[in-house]
Amino acid sequence: MTKKILIIIFGTLCSCMFAQEQVADSLRNKLMVDKNPSEKLDTYISLARYYKHQSPIKGRGFLKLAKGLASQIKDTVNLFKIAEIEASIYYILGDSEKEITIIKEAVLLVQHYKNKELEARAFKLLGNAFYEALDYESQLKNYLKSYAIAKKLQDTTLQISLYNAIGVAYGELKMPKKSLIYYEKGLQLYNQISSPISKSTAGTLWGNSGISYDELGNYEEALRRARIAKKIRVSIKH
């Protein structure tokens, strides 16, 4: 029985690898026929995404080509997208310092082109990177910058996500009362707009606020919120 299971697993893995290689071959073939710079740029980015886990160095090679082309046609959105992928590659490689440097450069880029939507995303991304580097004060600082922009843009989906992120940052700084304030703000905004996009974030807010109540010693409320969070997770799966 065990041998049969191993054979099935091995066969499944081989099929997946073959399918993935077909995707890469298709993208490389597309690159040879692409004439339009924008289409070629999209293909470079797709190849970088494909290789970032399997071969980060090869992925960075395609990003370099993409970056050159995006700079040439002044495509700010794709320049930011390239920075996101490059930062994620350095995260995979465990180089948080380089990851942070790349995102900081992305912040300057979008500020130069005065793209506020991307600036909000860039600061949130930078906050995430500082969280991974265990620098919680810098994490909080960048989340607050992102939130200030998102509020001006009236981007409620991003605001809800940031309320949760800011709450997490305060939690890491051992400030559960502050955490709870932002989790509650996130839930209040979610209830106002009832955005289906933010439903999973709402579940996270309920769960995280439960953790704050647990840290503050209100175990009954903590349990109630944990149950609500679980119910939301189950509803999303179905």
PDB file of C-alpha atoms in Angstrom:
ATOM      1  CA  MET A   1       0.000   0.000   0.000  1.00  0.00           C
ATOM      2  CA  THR A   2       2.816   2.399   0.994  1.00  0.00           C
ATOM      3  CA  LYS A   3       4.662   1.694  -2.260  1.00  0.00           C
ATOM      4  CA  LYS A   4       1.515   2.448  -4.295  1.00  0.00           C
ATOM      5  CA  ILE A   5       1.010   5.735  -2.428  1.00  0.00           C
ATOM      6  CA  LEU A   6       4.629   6.754  -3.081  1.00  0.00           C
ATOM      7  CA  ILE A   7       4.229   5.944  -6.777  1.00  0.00           C
ATOM      8  CA  ILE A   8       1.058   8.055  -6.946  1.00  0.00           C
ATOM      9  CA  ILE A   9       2.767  10.975  -5.161  1.00  0.00           C
ATOM     10  CA  PHE A  10       5.814  10.727  -7.419  1.00  0.00           C
ATOM     11  CA  GLY A  11       3.601  10.619 -10.506  1.00  0.00           C
ATOM     12  CA  THR A  12       1.635  13.662  -9.334  1.00  0.00           C
ATOM     13  CA  LEU A  13       4.834  15.625  -8.666  1.00  0.00           C
ATOM     14  CA  CYS A  14       6.222  14.740 -12.094  1.00  0.00           C
ATOM     15  CA  SER A  15       2.962  15.861 -13.729  1.00  0.00           C
ATOM     16  CA  CYS A  16       3.057  19.177 -11.865  1.00  0.00           C
ATOM     17  CA  MET A  17       6.695  19.771 -12.796  1.00  0.00           C
ATOM     18  CA  PHE A  18       5.968  18.955 -16.433  1.00  0.00           C
ATOM     19  CA  ALA A  19       2.979  21.323 -16.459  1.00  0.00           C
ATOM     20  CA  GLN A  20       5.078  24.106 -14.891  1.00  0.00           C
ATOM     21  CA  GLU A  21       7.848  23.611 -17.431  1.00  0.00           C
ATOM     22  CA  GLN A  22       5.275  23.837 -20.213  1.00  0.00           C
ATOM     23  CA  VAL A  23       4.214  27.230 -18.792  1.00  0.00           C
ATOM     24  CA  ALA A  24       7.832  28.423 -18.836  1.00  0.00           C
ATOM     25  CA  ASP A  25       8.345  27.143 -22.401  1.00  0.00           C
ATOM     26  CA  SER A  26       5.165  28.899 -23.506  1.00  0.00           C
ATOM     27  CA  LEU A  27       6.341  32.201 -21.973  1.00  0.00           C
ATOM     28  CA  ARG A  28       9.799  31.889 -23.548  1.00  0.00           C
ATOM     29  CA  ASN A  29       8.243  31.179 -26.952  1.00  0.00           C
ATOM     30  CA  LYS A  30       5.944  34.168 -26.513  1.00  0.00           C
ATOM     31  CA  LEU A  31       8.975  36.334 -25.774  1.00  0.00           C
ATOM     32  CA  MET A  32      10.462  35.429 -29.149  1.00  0.00           C
ATOM     33  CA  VAL A  33       7.392  36.623 -31.063  1.00  0.00           C
ATOM     34  CA  ASP A  34       6.441  39.644 -28.918  1.00  0.00           C
ATOM     35  CA  LYS A  35       7.025  42.857 -30.863  1.00  0.00           C
ATOM     36  CA  ASN A  36       5.099  45.326 -28.743  1.00  0.00           C
ATOM     37  CA  PRO A  37       7.291  46.649 -25.848  1.00  0.00           C
ATOM     38  CA  SER A  38       4.368  46.454 -23.377  1.00  0.00           C
ATOM     39  CA  GLU A  39       3.672  42.805 -24.277  1.00  0.00           C
ATOM     40  CA  LYS A  40       7.373  41.947 -24.011  1.00  0.00           C
ATOM     41  CA  LEU A  41       7.482  43.673 -20.620  1.00  0.00           C
ATOM     42  CA  ASP A  42       4.509  41.635 -19.370  1.00  0.00           C
ATOM     43  CA  THR A  43       6.227  38.427 -20.496  1.00  0.00           C
ATOM     44  CA  TYR A  44       9.487  39.339 -18.734  1.00  0.00           C
ATOM     45  CA  ILE A  45       7.506  39.963 -15.531  1.00  0.00           C
ATOM     46  CA  SER A  46       5.607  36.666 -15.894  1.00  0.00           C
ATOM     47  CA  LEU A  47       8.880  34.782 -16.333  1.00  0.00           C
ATOM     48  CA  ALA A  48      10.360  36.517 -13.286  1.00  0.00           C
ATOM     49  CA  ARG A  49       7.331  35.491 -11.235  1.00  0.00           C
ATOM     50  CA  TYR A  50       7.609  31.930 -12.522  1.00  0.00           C
ATOM     51  CA  TYR A  51      11.301  31.605 -11.621  1.00  0.00           C
ATOM     52  CA  LYS A  52      11.356  33.527  -8.316  1.00  0.00           C
ATOM     53  CA  HIS A  53      10.862  30.339  -6.247  1.00  0.00           C
ATOM     54  CA  GLN A  54      12.512  27.790  -8.527  1.00  0.00           C
ATOM     55  CA  SER A  55      15.538  29.846  -9.533  1.00  0.00           C
ATOM     56  CA  PRO A  56      15.701  33.307  -7.878  1.00  0.00           C
ATOM     57  CA  ILE A  57      18.864  34.258  -9.777  1.00  0.00           C
ATOM     58  CA  LYS A  58      17.194  33.516 -13.115  1.00  0.00           C
ATOM     59  CA  GLY A  59      14.125  35.414 -11.905  1.00  0.00           C
ATOM     60  CA  ARG A  60      16.271  38.460 -11.139  1.00  0.00           C
ATOM     61  CA  GLY A  61      17.741  38.215 -14.628  1.00  0.00           C
ATOM     62  CA  PHE A  62      14.301  38.612 -16.182  1.00  0.00           C
ATOM     63  CA  LEU A  63      13.513  41.435 -13.754  1.00  0.00           C
ATOM     64  CA  LYS A  64      16.617  43.287 -14.913  1.00  0.00           C
ATOM     65  CA  LEU A  65      15.399  43.060 -18.511  1.00  0.00           C
ATOM     66  CA  ALA A  66      11.906  44.110 -17.448  1.00  0.00           C
ATOM     67  CA  LYS A  67      13.221  47.049 -15.448  1.00  0.00           C
ATOM     68  CA  GLY A  68      15.255  48.333 -18.383  1.00  0.00           C
ATOM     69  CA  LEU A  69      12.263  48.165 -20.701  1.00  0.00           C
ATOM     70  CA  ALA A  70       9.841  49.670 -18.151  1.00  0.00           C
ATOM     71  CA  SER A  71      12.242  52.571 -17.520  1.00  0.00           C
ATOM     72  CA  GLN A  72      12.547  53.118 -21.264  1.00  0.00           C
ATOM     73  CA  ILE A  73       8.777  53.443 -21.749  1.00  0.00           C
ATOM     74  CA  LYS A  74       8.289  55.145 -18.330  1.00  0.00           C
ATOM     75  CA  ASP A  75       5.804  52.555 -17.090  1.00  0.00           C
ATOM     76  CA  THR A  76       5.517  53.486 -13.392  1.00  0.00           C
ATOM     77  CA  VAL A  77       2.987  50.775 -12.524  1.00  0.00           C
ATOM     78  CA  ASN A  78       5.173  47.986 -13.871  1.00  0.00           C
ATOM     79  CA  LEU A  79       8.316  49.506 -12.341  1.00  0.00           C
ATOM     80  CA  PHE A  80       6.586  49.215  -8.979  1.00  0.00           C
ATOM     81  CA  LYS A  81       5.421  45.675  -9.808  1.00  0.00           C
ATOM     82  CA  ILE A  82       9.029  44.763 -10.660  1.00  0.00           C
ATOM     83  CA  ALA A  83      10.198  46.172  -7.316  1.00  0.00           C
ATOM     84  CA  GLU A  84       7.555  44.076  -5.501  1.00  0.00           C
ATOM     85  CA  ILE A  85       8.774  40.883  -7.185  1.00  0.00           C
ATOM     86  CA  GLU A  86      12.442  41.740  -6.605  1.00  0.00           C
ATOM     87  CA  ALA A  87      11.750  42.436  -2.925  1.00  0.00           C
ATOM     88  CA  SER A  88       9.937  39.088  -2.617  1.00  0.00           C
ATOM     89  CA  ILE A  89      12.950  37.322  -4.170  1.00  0.00           C
ATOM     90  CA  TYR A  90      15.251  38.811  -1.523  1.00  0.00           C
ATOM     91  CA  TYR A  91      12.712  37.753   1.112  1.00  0.00           C
ATOM     92  CA  ILE A  92      12.905  34.190  -0.232  1.00  0.00           C
ATOM     93  CA  LEU A  93      16.705  34.417  -0.120  1.00  0.00           C
ATOM     94  CA  GLY A  94      16.521  35.615   3.500  1.00  0.00           C
ATOM     95  CA  ASP A  95      18.128  38.990   2.776  1.00  0.00           C
ATOM     96  CA  SER A  96      15.799  41.366   4.652  1.00  0.00           C
ATOM     97  CA  GLU A  97      18.258  44.272   4.398  1.00  0.00           C
ATOM     98  CA  LYS A  98      18.256  44.136   0.596  1.00  0.00           C
ATOM     99  CA  GLU A  99      14.483  43.596   0.573  1.00  0.00           C
ATOM    100  CA  ILE A 100      13.995  46.811   2.578  1.00  0.00           C
ATOM    101  CA  THR A 101      16.405  48.729   0.324  1.00  0.00           C
ATOM    102  CA  ILE A 102      14.480  47.690  -2.804  1.00  0.00           C
ATOM    103  CA  ILE A 103      11.152  48.789  -1.306  1.00  0.00           C
ATOM    104  CA  LYS A 104      12.603  52.114  -0.144  1.00  0.00           C
ATOM    105  CA  GLU A 105      13.719  52.738  -3.733  1.00  0.00           C
ATOM    106  CA  ALA A 106      10.171  51.881  -4.873  1.00  0.00           C
ATOM    107  CA  VAL A 107       8.778  54.474  -2.442  1.00  0.00           C
ATOM    108  CA  LEU A 108      11.039  57.144  -3.929  1.00  0.00           C
ATOM    109  CA  LEU A 109      10.065  56.061  -7.448  1.00  0.00           C
ATOM    110  CA  VAL A 110       6.305  56.399  -6.932  1.00  0.00           C
ATOM    111  CA  GLN A 111       6.775  59.653  -5.020  1.00  0.00           C
ATOM    112  CA  HIS A 112       8.748  61.011  -7.976  1.00  0.00           C
ATOM    113  CA  TYR A 113       5.891  60.153 -10.333  1.00  0.00           C
ATOM    114  CA  LYS A 114       3.328  61.419  -7.772  1.00  0.00           C
ATOM    115  CA  ASN A 115       1.352  58.174  -7.821  1.00  0.00           C
ATOM    116  CA  LYS A 116      -0.444  58.230  -4.463  1.00  0.00           C
ATOM    117  CA  GLU A 117      -2.146  54.839  -4.866  1.00  0.00           C
ATOM    118  CA  LEU A 118       1.186  53.117  -5.388  1.00  0.00           C
ATOM    119  CA  GLU A 119       2.772  55.197  -2.618  1.00  0.00           C
ATOM    120  CA  ALA A 120       0.203  53.875  -0.136  1.00  0.00           C
ATOM    121  CA  ARG A 121       0.928  50.308  -1.269  1.00  0.00           C
ATOM    122  CA  ALA A 122       4.684  50.915  -1.106  1.00  0.00           C
ATOM    123  CA  PHE A 123       4.595  52.128   2.504  1.00  0.00           C
ATOM    124  CA  LYS A 124       2.459  49.126   3.480  1.00  0.00           C
ATOM    125  CA  LEU A 125       4.929  46.824   1.736  1.00  0.00           C
ATOM    126  CA  LEU A 126       7.784  48.531   3.592  1.00  0.00           C
ATOM    127  CA  GLY A 127       5.938  48.025   6.870  1.00  0.00           C
ATOM    128  CA  ASN A 128       5.616  44.319   6.061  1.00  0.00           C
ATOM    129  CA  ALA A 129       9.358  44.102   5.380  1.00  0.00           C
ATOM    130  CA  PHE A 130      10.209  45.764   8.704  1.00  0.00           C
ATOM    131  CA  TYR A 131       7.870  43.302  10.434  1.00  0.00           C
ATOM    132  CA  GLU A 132       9.840  40.435   8.910  1.00  0.00           C
ATOM    133  CA  ALA A 133      13.042  42.149  10.118  1.00  0.00           C
ATOM    134  CA  LEU A 134      11.518  42.378  13.656  1.00  0.00           C
ATOM    135  CA  ASP A 135      11.727  46.196  13.594  1.00  0.00           C
ATOM    136  CA  TYR A 136       8.229  46.843  14.930  1.00  0.00           C
ATOM    137  CA  GLU A 137       8.586  50.594  15.445  1.00  0.00           C
ATOM    138  CA  SER A 138       9.539  51.085  11.772  1.00  0.00           C
ATOM    139  CA  GLN A 139       6.753  48.679  10.835  1.00  0.00           C
ATOM    140  CA  LEU A 140       4.208  50.856  12.652  1.00  0.00           C
ATOM    141  CA  LYS A 141       5.652  54.097  11.259  1.00  0.00           C
ATOM    142  CA  ASN A 142       5.263  52.937   7.651  1.00  0.00           C
ATOM    143  CA  TYR A 143       1.788  51.490   8.181  1.00  0.00           C
ATOM    144  CA  LEU A 144       0.663  54.852   9.575  1.00  0.00           C
ATOM    145  CA  LYS A 145       2.090  56.624   6.507  1.00  0.00           C
ATOM    146  CA  SER A 146       0.245  54.208   4.249  1.00  0.00           C
ATOM    147  CA  TYR A 147      -2.977  54.708   6.201  1.00  0.00           C
ATOM    148  CA  ALA A 148      -2.773  58.518   5.952  1.00  0.00           C
ATOM    149  CA  ILE A 149      -2.616  58.260   2.145  1.00  0.00           C
ATOM    150  CA  ALA A 150      -5.313  55.561   1.918  1.00  0.00           C
ATOM    151  CA  LYS A 151      -7.648  57.733   3.987  1.00  0.00           C
ATOM    152  CA  LYS A 152      -7.142  60.721   1.659  1.00  0.00           C
ATOM    153  CA  LEU A 153      -7.774  58.468  -1.337  1.00  0.00           C
ATOM    154  CA  GLN A 154     -10.866  57.041   0.402  1.00  0.00           C
ATOM    155  CA  ASP A 155      -9.557  53.560  -0.337  1.00  0.00           C
ATOM    156  CA  THR A 156     -11.676  51.746   2.236  1.00  0.00           C
ATOM    157  CA  THR A 157     -10.427  48.255   1.348  1.00  0.00           C
ATOM    158  CA  LEU A 158      -6.827  49.309   1.998  1.00  0.00           C
ATOM    159  CA  GLN A 159      -7.870  51.195   5.134  1.00  0.00           C
ATOM    160  CA  ILE A 160      -9.466  48.060   6.595  1.00  0.00           C
ATOM    161  CA  SER A 161      -6.333  46.056   5.815  1.00  0.00           C
ATOM    162  CA  LEU A 162      -4.183  48.755   7.425  1.00  0.00           C
ATOM    163  CA  TYR A 163      -6.316  48.939  10.565  1.00  0.00           C
ATOM    164  CA  ASN A 164      -5.479  45.270  11.029  1.00  0.00           C
ATOM    165  CA  ALA A 165      -1.788  45.803  10.181  1.00  0.00           C
ATOM    166  CA  ILE A 166      -1.473  48.731  12.602  1.00  0.00           C
ATOM    167  CA  GLY A 167      -3.188  46.660  15.295  1.00  0.00           C
ATOM    168  CA  VAL A 168      -0.663  43.867  14.742  1.00  0.00           C
ATOM    169  CA  ALA A 169       2.222  46.357  14.997  1.00  0.00           C
ATOM    170  CA  TYR A 170       0.928  47.701  18.310  1.00  0.00           C
ATOM    171  CA  GLY A 171       0.528  44.111  19.458  1.00  0.00           C
ATOM    172  CA  GLU A 172       4.184  43.411  18.722  1.00  0.00           C
ATOM    173  CA  LEU A 173       5.033  46.524  20.742  1.00  0.00           C
ATOM    174  CA  LYS A 174       3.079  45.018  23.678  1.00  0.00           C
ATOM    175  CA  MET A 175       0.298  47.600  23.524  1.00  0.00           C
ATOM    176  CA  PRO A 176      -2.912  45.496  23.379  1.00  0.00           C
ATOM    177  CA  LYS A 177      -5.223  48.432  24.208  1.00  0.00           C
ATOM    178  CA  LYS A 178      -3.886  50.342  21.191  1.00  0.00           C
ATOM    179  CA  SER A 179      -4.196  47.209  19.057  1.00  0.00           C
ATOM    180  CA  LEU A 180      -7.809  46.825  20.053  1.00  0.00           C
ATOM    181  CA  ILE A 181      -8.637  50.424  19.085  1.00  0.00           C
ATOM    182  CA  TYR A 182      -7.455  49.802  15.501  1.00  0.00           C
ATOM    183  CA  TYR A 183      -9.059  46.370  15.213  1.00  0.00           C
ATOM    184  CA  GLU A 184     -12.375  47.930  16.301  1.00  0.00           C
ATOM    185  CA  LYS A 185     -11.961  50.755  13.761  1.00  0.00           C
ATOM    186  CA  GLY A 186     -11.396  48.179  11.050  1.00  0.00           C
ATOM    187  CA  LEU A 187     -14.508  46.222  12.002  1.00  0.00           C
ATOM    188  CA  GLN A 188     -16.568  49.413  12.176  1.00  0.00           C
ATOM    189  CA  LEU A 189     -15.485  50.470   8.683  1.00  0.00           C
ATOM    190  CA  TYR A 190     -16.093  46.961   7.341  1.00  0.00           C
ATOM    191  CA  ASN A 191     -19.653  47.015   8.724  1.00  0.00           C
ATOM    192  CA  GLN A 192     -20.239  50.397   7.075  1.00  0.00           C
ATOM    193  CA  ILE A 193     -19.191  49.325   3.575  1.00  0.00           C
ATOM    194  CA  SER A 194     -19.730  45.523   3.697  1.00  0.00           C
ATOM    195  CA  SER A 195     -17.003  45.001   1.120  1.00  0.00           C
ATOM    196  CA  PRO A 196     -16.835  41.337   0.011  1.00  0.00           C
ATOM    197  CA  ILE A 197     -13.162  41.893  -0.834  1.00  0.00           C
ATOM    198  CA  SER A 198     -12.479  42.669   2.834  1.00  0.00           C
ATOM    199  CA  LYS A 199     -14.399  39.716   4.291  1.00  0.00           C
ATOM    200  CA  SER A 200     -11.273  37.664   4.989  1.00  0.00           C
ATOM    201  CA  THR A 201      -9.659  40.724   6.603  1.00  0.00           C
ATOM    202  CA  ALA A 202     -12.770  41.141   8.768  1.00  0.00           C
ATOM    203  CA  GLY A 203     -12.303  37.553   9.947  1.00  0.00           C
ATOM    204  CA  THR A 204      -8.696  38.334  10.803  1.00  0.00           C
ATOM    205  CA  LEU A 205      -9.796  41.482  12.667  1.00  0.00           C
ATOM    206  CA  TRP A 206     -12.245  39.473  14.763  1.00  0.00           C
ATOM    207  CA  GLY A 207      -9.555  36.896  15.552  1.00  0.00           C
ATOM    208  CA  ASN A 208      -6.837  39.437  16.327  1.00  0.00           C
ATOM    209  CA  SER A 209      -9.135  41.539  18.482  1.00  0.00           C
ATOM    210  CA  GLY A 210      -9.920  38.341  20.383  1.00  0.00           C
ATOM    211  CA  ILE A 211      -6.197  37.910  21.040  1.00  0.00           C
ATOM    212  CA  SER A 212      -6.073  41.480  22.402  1.00  0.00           C
ATOM    213  CA  TYR A 213      -9.001  40.773  24.719  1.00  0.00           C
ATOM    214  CA  ASP A 214      -7.220  37.603  25.860  1.00  0.00           C
ATOM    215  CA  GLU A 215      -4.079  39.633  26.657  1.00  0.00           C
ATOM    216  CA  LEU A 216      -6.228  42.128  28.575  1.00  0.00           C
ATOM    217  CA  GLY A 217      -7.767  39.317  30.629  1.00  0.00           C
ATOM    218  CA  ASN A 218     -11.278  39.363  29.136  1.00  0.00           C
ATOM    219  CA  TYR A 219     -11.384  35.676  28.219  1.00  0.00           C
ATOM    220  CA  GLU A 220     -15.122  35.498  27.614  1.00  0.00           C
ATOM    221  CA  GLU A 221     -14.993  38.200  24.932  1.00  0.00           C
ATOM    222  CA  ALA A 222     -11.818  36.680  23.515  1.00  0.00           C
ATOM    223  CA  LEU A 223     -13.601  33.346  23.045  1.00  0.00           C
ATOM    224  CA  ARG A 224     -16.661  35.006  21.487  1.00  0.00           C
ATOM    225  CA  ARG A 225     -14.507  36.786  18.914  1.00  0.00           C
ATOM    226  CA  ALA A 226     -12.489  33.674  18.149  1.00  0.00           C
ATOM    227  CA  ARG A 227     -15.737  31.860  17.346  1.00  0.00           C
ATOM    228  CA  ILE A 228     -16.883  34.664  15.031  1.00  0.00           C
ATOM    229  CA  ALA A 229     -13.509  34.572  13.244  1.00  0.00           C
ATOM    230  CA  LYS A 230     -13.792  30.808  12.786  1.00  0.00           C
ATOM    231  CA  LYS A 231     -17.331  31.139  11.419  1.00  0.00           C
ATOM    232  CA  ILE A 232     -16.139  33.686   8.816  1.00  0.00           C
ATOM    233  CA  ARG A 233     -13.228  31.451   7.773  1.00  0.00           C
ATOM    234  CA  VAL A 234     -15.596  28.514   7.280  1.00  0.00           C
ATOM    235  CA  SER A 235     -18.049  30.644   5.245  1.00  0.00           C
ATOM    236  CA  ILE A 236     -15.223  31.836   2.961  1.00  0.00           C
ATOM    237  CA  LYS A 237     -14.097  28.257   2.295  1.00  0.00           C
ATOM    238  CA  HIS A 238     -17.631  27.312   1.256  1.00  0.00           C
TER     239      HIS A 238
END
